[in-house]
PDB file of C-alpha atoms in Angstrom:
ATOM      1  CA  MET A   1     -59.522-122.094 115.560  1.00 63.00           C
ATOM      2  CA  GLU A   2     -62.866-123.908 115.257  1.00 93.00           C
ATOM      3  CA  TRP A   3     -64.020-124.601 111.689  1.00 96.00           C
ATOM      4  CA  ALA A   4     -67.265-122.636 112.168  1.00 96.00           C
ATOM      5  CA  GLU A   5     -65.308-119.544 113.192  1.00 97.00           C
ATOM      6  CA  GLN A   6     -62.988-119.952 110.207  1.00 97.00           C
ATOM      7  CA  ARG A   7     -66.038-120.118 107.932  1.00 97.00           C
ATOM      8  CA  ARG A   8     -67.464-116.957 109.505  1.00 97.00           C
ATOM      9  CA  LEU A   9     -64.219-115.075 109.016  1.00 97.00           C
ATOM     10  CA  MET A  10     -63.934-116.343 105.438  1.00 98.00           C
ATOM     11  CA  VAL A  11     -67.403-115.014 104.634  1.00 98.00           C
ATOM     12  CA  GLU A  12     -66.709-111.625 106.223  1.00 98.00           C
ATOM     13  CA  ARG A  13     -63.120-111.025 105.103  1.00 98.00           C
ATOM     14  CA  GLN A  14     -62.934-112.802 101.762  1.00 98.00           C
ATOM     15  CA  LEU A  15     -66.490-112.542 100.436  1.00 98.00           C
ATOM     16  CA  ARG A  16     -68.400-109.560 101.875  1.00 98.00           C
ATOM     17  CA  ALA A  17     -65.254-107.436 101.879  1.00 98.00           C
ATOM     18  CA  ARG A  18     -64.832-108.092  98.138  1.00 97.00           C
ATOM     19  CA  GLY A  19     -68.398-107.290  97.225  1.00 98.00           C
ATOM     20  CA  ILE A  20     -70.281-110.593  97.337  1.00 98.00           C
ATOM     21  CA  ARG A  21     -73.833-109.577  98.251  1.00 98.00           C
ATOM     22  CA  ASP A  22     -76.191-112.458  97.387  1.00 98.00           C
ATOM     23  CA  PRO A  23     -77.528-113.486 100.825  1.00 98.00           C
ATOM     24  CA  ARG A  24     -78.229-117.068  99.740  1.00 97.00           C
ATOM     25  CA  VAL A  25     -74.704-117.533  98.411  1.00 98.00           C
ATOM     26  CA  LEU A  26     -73.221-116.030 101.579  1.00 98.00           C
ATOM     27  CA  ALA A  27     -75.387-118.310 103.720  1.00 98.00           C
ATOM     28  CA  ALA A  28     -74.332-121.387 101.751  1.00 98.00           C
ATOM     29  CA  MET A  29     -70.664-120.489 102.014  1.00 98.00           C
ATOM     30  CA  GLY A  30     -71.096-119.979 105.744  1.00 98.00           C
ATOM     31  CA  GLU A  31     -72.838-123.308 106.278  1.00 97.00           C
ATOM     32  CA  ILE A  32     -71.076-125.835 104.033  1.00 98.00           C
ATOM     33  CA  PRO A  33     -68.020-127.400 105.719  1.00 97.00           C
ATOM     34  CA  ARG A  34     -65.298-126.759 103.159  1.00 97.00           C
ATOM     35  CA  GLU A  35     -62.827-128.707 105.314  1.00 97.00           C
ATOM     36  CA  GLU A  36     -64.762-131.894 104.502  1.00 97.00           C
ATOM     37  CA  PHE A  37     -63.955-131.454 100.803  1.00 97.00           C
ATOM     38  CA  VAL A  38     -60.231-130.691 101.161  1.00 96.00           C
ATOM     39  CA  PRO A  39     -57.842-133.688 101.285  1.00 94.00           C
ATOM     40  CA  HIS A  40     -56.337-134.267 104.736  1.00 93.00           C
ATOM     41  CA  PRO A  41     -52.794-133.048 103.939  1.00 92.00           C
ATOM     42  CA  TYR A  42     -54.210-129.585 103.111  1.00 93.00           C
ATOM     43  CA  ARG A  43     -57.159-129.463 105.501  1.00 94.00           C
ATOM     44  CA  GLY A  44     -55.535-126.898 107.771  1.00 93.00           C
ATOM     45  CA  ALA A  45     -55.732-124.388 104.908  1.00 93.00           C
ATOM     46  CA  SER A  46     -59.373-125.100 104.081  1.00 96.00           C
ATOM     47  CA  TYR A  47     -60.381-121.463 104.566  1.00 97.00           C
ATOM     48  CA  ALA A  48     -57.259-119.824 103.167  1.00 96.00           C
ATOM     49  CA  ASP A  49     -57.752-117.275 100.391  1.00 97.00           C
ATOM     50  CA  ASP A  50     -56.316-119.687  97.838  1.00 95.00           C
ATOM     51  CA  PRO A  51     -57.154-122.802  95.827  1.00 93.00           C
ATOM     52  CA  ALA A  52     -55.967-126.129  97.269  1.00 93.00           C
ATOM     53  CA  PRO A  53     -54.789-129.349  95.568  1.00 93.00           C
ATOM     54  CA  ILE A  54     -57.240-132.248  95.439  1.00 95.00           C
ATOM     55  CA  GLY A  55     -55.087-134.675  93.451  1.00 92.00           C
ATOM     56  CA  HIS A  56     -54.768-135.623  89.783  1.00 93.00           C
ATOM     57  CA  GLY A  57     -53.477-132.154  88.945  1.00 89.00           C
ATOM     58  CA  GLN A  58     -56.771-130.514  89.956  1.00 92.00           C
ATOM     59  CA  THR A  59     -57.715-127.993  92.636  1.00 92.00           C
ATOM     60  CA  ILE A  60     -60.615-126.855  94.774  1.00 94.00           C
ATOM     61  CA  SER A  61     -61.184-123.232  93.816  1.00 95.00           C
ATOM     62  CA  GLN A  62     -60.475-120.258  96.064  1.00 96.00           C
ATOM     63  CA  PRO A  63     -63.560-119.513  98.239  1.00 98.00           C
ATOM     64  CA  TYR A  64     -64.042-116.078  96.672  1.00 98.00           C
ATOM     65  CA  MET A  65     -64.085-117.541  93.164  1.00 97.00           C
ATOM     66  CA  VAL A  66     -66.693-120.142  94.158  1.00 98.00           C
ATOM     67  CA  ALA A  67     -68.899-117.418  95.640  1.00 98.00           C
ATOM     68  CA  LEU A  68     -68.427-115.049  92.704  1.00 98.00           C
ATOM     69  CA  MET A  69     -69.320-117.717  90.147  1.00 98.00           C
ATOM     70  CA  ALA A  70     -72.405-118.728  92.118  1.00 98.00           C
ATOM     71  CA  GLU A  71     -73.502-115.100  92.472  1.00 98.00           C
ATOM     72  CA  CYS A  72     -73.019-114.449  88.748  1.00 98.00           C
ATOM     73  CA  LEU A  73     -75.497-117.246  87.967  1.00 98.00           C
ATOM     74  CA  GLU A  74     -78.236-115.163  89.669  1.00 97.00           C
ATOM     75  CA  LEU A  75     -79.907-118.226  91.151  1.00 97.00           C
ATOM     76  CA  THR A  76     -83.327-117.853  92.769  1.00 95.00           C
ATOM     77  CA  GLY A  77     -83.754-121.410  94.025  1.00 96.00           C
ATOM     78  CA  THR A  78     -85.874-122.794  91.177  1.00 96.00           C
ATOM     79  CA  GLU A  79     -83.152-123.669  88.662  1.00 97.00           C
ATOM     80  CA  THR A  80     -81.587-126.835  87.334  1.00 98.00           C
ATOM     81  CA  VAL A  81     -77.844-126.177  87.127  1.00 98.00           C
ATOM     82  CA  LEU A  82     -75.158-127.978  85.152  1.00 98.00           C
ATOM     83  CA  GLU A  83     -71.685-127.825  86.649  1.00 98.00           C
ATOM     84  CA  VAL A  84     -68.667-128.792  84.545  1.00 98.00           C
ATOM     85  CA  GLY A  85     -65.505-129.739  86.425  1.00 96.00           C
ATOM     86  CA  GLY A  86     -67.016-131.118  89.622  1.00 96.00           C
ATOM     87  CA  GLY A  87     -63.687-131.855  91.304  1.00 95.00           C
ATOM     88  CA  CYS A  88     -64.173-132.764  94.960  1.00 97.00           C
ATOM     89  CA  GLY A  89     -67.835-131.673  95.044  1.00 98.00           C
ATOM     90  CA  TYR A  90     -67.561-128.448  97.057  1.00 98.00           C
ATOM     91  CA  HIS A  91     -68.773-126.073  94.355  1.00 98.00           C
ATOM     92  CA  ALA A  92     -71.668-128.440  93.611  1.00 98.00           C
ATOM     93  CA  ALA A  93     -72.594-128.360  97.300  1.00 98.00           C
ATOM     94  CA  VAL A  94     -72.754-124.551  97.216  1.00 98.00           C
ATOM     95  CA  LEU A  95     -74.836-124.587  94.028  1.00 98.00           C
ATOM     96  CA  GLY A  96     -77.103-127.260  95.474  1.00 98.00           C
ATOM     97  CA  ALA A  97     -77.839-124.998  98.434  1.00 98.00           C
ATOM     98  CA  VAL A  98     -79.129-122.208  96.177  1.00 98.00           C
ATOM     99  CA  ALA A  99     -80.753-124.170  93.306  1.00 98.00           C
ATOM    100  CA  THR A 100     -83.357-126.898  92.952  1.00 97.00           C
ATOM    101  CA  LYS A 101     -81.162-129.465  91.186  1.00 98.00           C
ATOM    102  CA  VAL A 102     -77.492-129.757  90.207  1.00 98.00           C
ATOM    103  CA  ILE A 103     -75.893-132.059  87.646  1.00 98.00           C
ATOM    104  CA  THR A 104     -72.139-132.014  88.219  1.00 98.00           C
ATOM    105  CA  MET A 105     -69.755-133.597  85.714  1.00 98.00           C
ATOM    106  CA  GLU A 106     -66.184-134.707  86.421  1.00 97.00           C
ATOM    107  CA  LEU A 107     -63.905-136.333  83.848  1.00 96.00           C
ATOM    108  CA  ILE A 108     -61.571-138.107  86.309  1.00 96.00           C
ATOM    109  CA  PRO A 109     -63.247-141.199  87.842  1.00 97.00           C
ATOM    110  CA  GLU A 110     -61.387-140.975  91.152  1.00 97.00           C
ATOM    111  CA  LEU A 111     -62.479-137.363  91.656  1.00 97.00           C
ATOM    112  CA  ALA A 112     -66.063-138.133  90.665  1.00 98.00           C
ATOM    113  CA  GLU A 113     -66.141-140.834  93.337  1.00 98.00           C
ATOM    114  CA  MET A 114     -64.528-138.456  95.846  1.00 97.00           C
ATOM    115  CA  ALA A 115     -67.249-135.894  95.102  1.00 98.00           C
ATOM    116  CA  ARG A 116     -69.998-138.486  95.623  1.00 98.00           C
ATOM    117  CA  GLN A 117     -68.539-139.554  98.955  1.00 98.00           C
ATOM    118  CA  ASN A 118     -67.979-135.987 100.142  1.00 98.00           C
ATOM    119  CA  LEU A 119     -71.517-134.905  99.272  1.00 98.00           C
ATOM    120  CA  GLU A 120     -73.020-137.959 100.967  1.00 98.00           C
ATOM    121  CA  ARG A 121     -70.905-137.476 104.096  1.00 97.00           C
ATOM    122  CA  VAL A 122     -71.989-133.855 104.591  1.00 97.00           C
ATOM    123  CA  GLY A 123     -75.633-134.522 103.734  1.00 97.00           C
ATOM    124  CA  ARG A 124     -75.680-132.520 100.492  1.00 97.00           C
ATOM    125  CA  ALA A 125     -76.339-135.283  97.958  1.00 97.00           C
ATOM    126  CA  ALA A 126     -80.140-135.219  97.833  1.00 97.00           C
ATOM    127  CA  ASN A 127     -80.458-132.787  94.907  1.00 98.00           C
ATOM    128  CA  ILE A 128     -77.017-133.296  93.324  1.00 98.00           C
ATOM    129  CA  THR A 129     -76.183-135.922  90.703  1.00 98.00           C
ATOM    130  CA  VAL A 130     -72.484-136.666  90.054  1.00 98.00           C
ATOM    131  CA  ILE A 131     -71.673-137.894  86.545  1.00 98.00           C
ATOM    132  CA  CYS A 132     -68.261-139.086  85.385  1.00 98.00           C
ATOM    133  CA  GLY A 133     -67.899-137.841  81.827  1.00 97.00           C
ATOM    134  CA  ASP A 134     -66.722-135.163  79.394  1.00 96.00           C
ATOM    135  CA  GLY A 135     -68.327-131.967  80.642  1.00 95.00           C
ATOM    136  CA  SER A 136     -67.397-130.012  77.513  1.00 95.00           C
ATOM    137  CA  LYS A 137     -70.206-131.949  75.797  1.00 97.00           C
ATOM    138  CA  GLY A 138     -72.655-131.080  78.536  1.00 97.00           C
ATOM    139  CA  TRP A 139     -75.385-133.465  79.635  1.00 98.00           C
ATOM    140  CA  PRO A 140     -78.238-133.239  77.118  1.00 97.00           C
ATOM    141  CA  GLU A 141     -80.413-135.708  79.037  1.00 96.00           C
ATOM    142  CA  SER A 142     -81.354-132.987  81.551  1.00 96.00           C
ATOM    143  CA  ALA A 143     -81.151-129.930  79.266  1.00 97.00           C
ATOM    144  CA  PRO A 144     -82.046-127.145  78.961  1.00 97.00           C
ATOM    145  CA  TYR A 145     -80.356-125.591  82.000  1.00 98.00           C
ATOM    146  CA  GLU A 146     -81.183-122.228  83.497  1.00 98.00           C
ATOM    147  CA  ALA A 147     -77.587-121.969  84.666  1.00 98.00           C
ATOM    148  CA  ILE A 148     -74.269-123.584  83.743  1.00 98.00           C
ATOM    149  CA  SER A 149     -71.061-123.195  85.761  1.00 98.00           C
ATOM    150  CA  VAL A 150     -67.679-124.283  84.395  1.00 98.00           C
ATOM    151  CA  ALA A 151     -64.715-124.649  86.771  1.00 95.00           C
ATOM    152  CA  ALA A 152     -62.004-125.109  84.132  1.00 93.00           C
ATOM    153  CA  ALA A 153     -60.666-122.792  81.440  1.00 94.00           C
ATOM    154  CA  ALA A 154     -61.585-123.267  77.777  1.00 94.00           C
ATOM    155  CA  GLU A 155     -59.868-121.674  74.797  1.00 93.00           C
ATOM    156  CA  GLU A 156     -63.342-121.199  73.324  1.00 94.00           C
ATOM    157  CA  VAL A 157     -66.790-121.659  74.846  1.00 96.00           C
ATOM    158  CA  PRO A 158     -67.919-125.235  74.023  1.00 97.00           C
ATOM    159  CA  PRO A 159     -70.866-125.037  71.575  1.00 97.00           C
ATOM    160  CA  ALA A 160     -72.677-127.873  73.383  1.00 98.00           C
ATOM    161  CA  LEU A 161     -72.958-125.742  76.513  1.00 98.00           C
ATOM    162  CA  ILE A 162     -74.508-122.859  74.596  1.00 97.00           C
ATOM    163  CA  GLU A 163     -76.950-125.263  72.957  1.00 97.00           C
ATOM    164  CA  GLN A 164     -77.990-126.710  76.311  1.00 98.00           C
ATOM    165  CA  LEU A 165     -78.477-123.309  77.949  1.00 98.00           C
ATOM    166  CA  ALA A 166     -82.125-122.306  78.314  1.00 97.00           C
ATOM    167  CA  GLU A 167     -83.449-119.052  76.893  1.00 97.00           C
ATOM    168  CA  GLY A 168     -82.589-116.390  79.453  1.00 97.00           C
ATOM    169  CA  GLY A 169     -80.071-118.733  81.078  1.00 98.00           C
ATOM    170  CA  ARG A 170     -76.625-117.783  82.395  1.00 98.00           C
ATOM    171  CA  LEU A 171     -73.315-119.495  81.687  1.00 98.00           C
ATOM    172  CA  VAL A 172     -70.245-118.676  83.800  1.00 98.00           C
ATOM    173  CA  ILE A 173     -66.968-119.931  82.319  1.00 98.00           C
ATOM    174  CA  PRO A 174     -63.248-119.059  82.399  1.00 97.00           C
ATOM    175  CA  VAL A 175     -62.021-118.422  78.847  1.00 97.00           C
ATOM    176  CA  GLY A 176     -58.400-118.208  77.725  1.00 94.00           C
ATOM    177  CA  GLY A 177     -55.140-120.102  77.741  1.00 83.00           C
ATOM    178  CA  GLY A 178     -52.303-120.328  80.233  1.00 75.00           C
ATOM    179  CA  TRP A 179     -52.556-117.555  82.823  1.00 74.00           C
ATOM    180  CA  GLU A 180     -54.440-115.173  80.510  1.00 83.00           C
ATOM    181  CA  GLN A 181     -58.018-116.019  81.431  1.00 95.00           C
ATOM    182  CA  GLU A 182     -61.201-114.032  81.951  1.00 97.00           C
ATOM    183  CA  LEU A 183     -64.299-115.182  83.778  1.00 97.00           C
ATOM    184  CA  ARG A 184     -67.159-114.593  81.351  1.00 98.00           C
ATOM    185  CA  VAL A 185     -70.814-114.338  82.248  1.00 98.00           C
ATOM    186  CA  ILE A 186     -72.831-115.261  79.161  1.00 98.00           C
ATOM    187  CA  ARG A 187     -76.583-114.788  78.844  1.00 98.00           C
ATOM    188  CA  LYS A 188     -78.730-116.437  76.175  1.00 97.00           C
ATOM    189  CA  VAL A 189     -81.223-113.898  74.834  1.00 96.00           C
ATOM    190  CA  GLY A 190     -83.242-114.421  71.663  1.00 93.00           C
ATOM    191  CA  GLY A 191     -80.688-116.886  70.376  1.00 85.00           C
ATOM    192  CA  GLU A 192     -77.850-114.392  70.929  1.00 95.00           C
ATOM    193  CA  THR A 193     -75.172-114.789  73.609  1.00 97.00           C
ATOM    194  CA  PRO A 194     -73.957-111.397  74.876  1.00 97.00           C
ATOM    195  CA  TRP A 195     -71.316-111.600  77.600  1.00 97.00           C
ATOM    196  CA  ARG A 196     -69.371-109.572  80.109  1.00 97.00           C
ATOM    197  CA  VAL A 197     -66.154-110.145  82.028  1.00 97.00           C
ATOM    198  CA  ALA A 198     -66.696-110.588  85.769  1.00 97.00           C
ATOM    199  CA  THR A 199     -62.996-110.765  86.656  1.00 95.00           C
ATOM    200  CA  PHE A 200     -59.676-112.175  85.521  1.00 94.00           C
ATOM    201  CA  CYS A 201     -58.785-115.617  86.833  1.00 92.00           C
ATOM    202  CA  ARG A 202     -56.562-118.702  86.725  1.00 89.00           C
ATOM    203  CA  PHE A 203     -58.136-122.126  86.299  1.00 90.00           C
ATOM    204  CA  VAL A 204     -56.806-125.494  85.259  1.00 88.00           C
ATOM    205  CA  PRO A 205     -57.546-126.264  81.576  1.00 88.00           C
ATOM    206  CA  LEU A 206     -60.828-127.818  80.522  1.00 90.00           C
ATOM    207  CA  ARG A 207     -60.047-131.383  79.435  1.00 80.00           C
TER     208      ARG A 207
END
């Protein structure tokens, strides 16, 4: 099946069918070639309803989870977004399609370089900066952020990310250990950080 048709079916069957409604997120997921971010041995399953290995013990998240996290950030197109756990660059590409600027951080140098190359190859690098570093400390140089997305599970929400979140900003992060994780959506309001659980999930640990 042609990649474009696989993307269309993914959007309809995996995203719309599960309640993803943000038209800009759906458009981004339907346009960005996920197969270009998946390593060749797994490329045939680029649009499967599952995560896929990208090396170094890391994964590219399930398409639905990428869309859900992006939708939970409530992006309007004017935001600067910090992404923690950049991996192969796919999630950053989606965020870059619905925000003004994305700073994506990846701890593993080989994956950071893979993300840079992937984003350049698919023409999505113009508003995305890839930084190799410890994302749990955030990136204060570009703070505050209207939105922060974390693609790895933390036992506790890193204080640096709360500090770097703008007033009214949204932070989406998996919290918990092992397989007992919940995807939290945290909002910073008047110095307080109320949160809700969007879904339960399984992510690799935040390192």
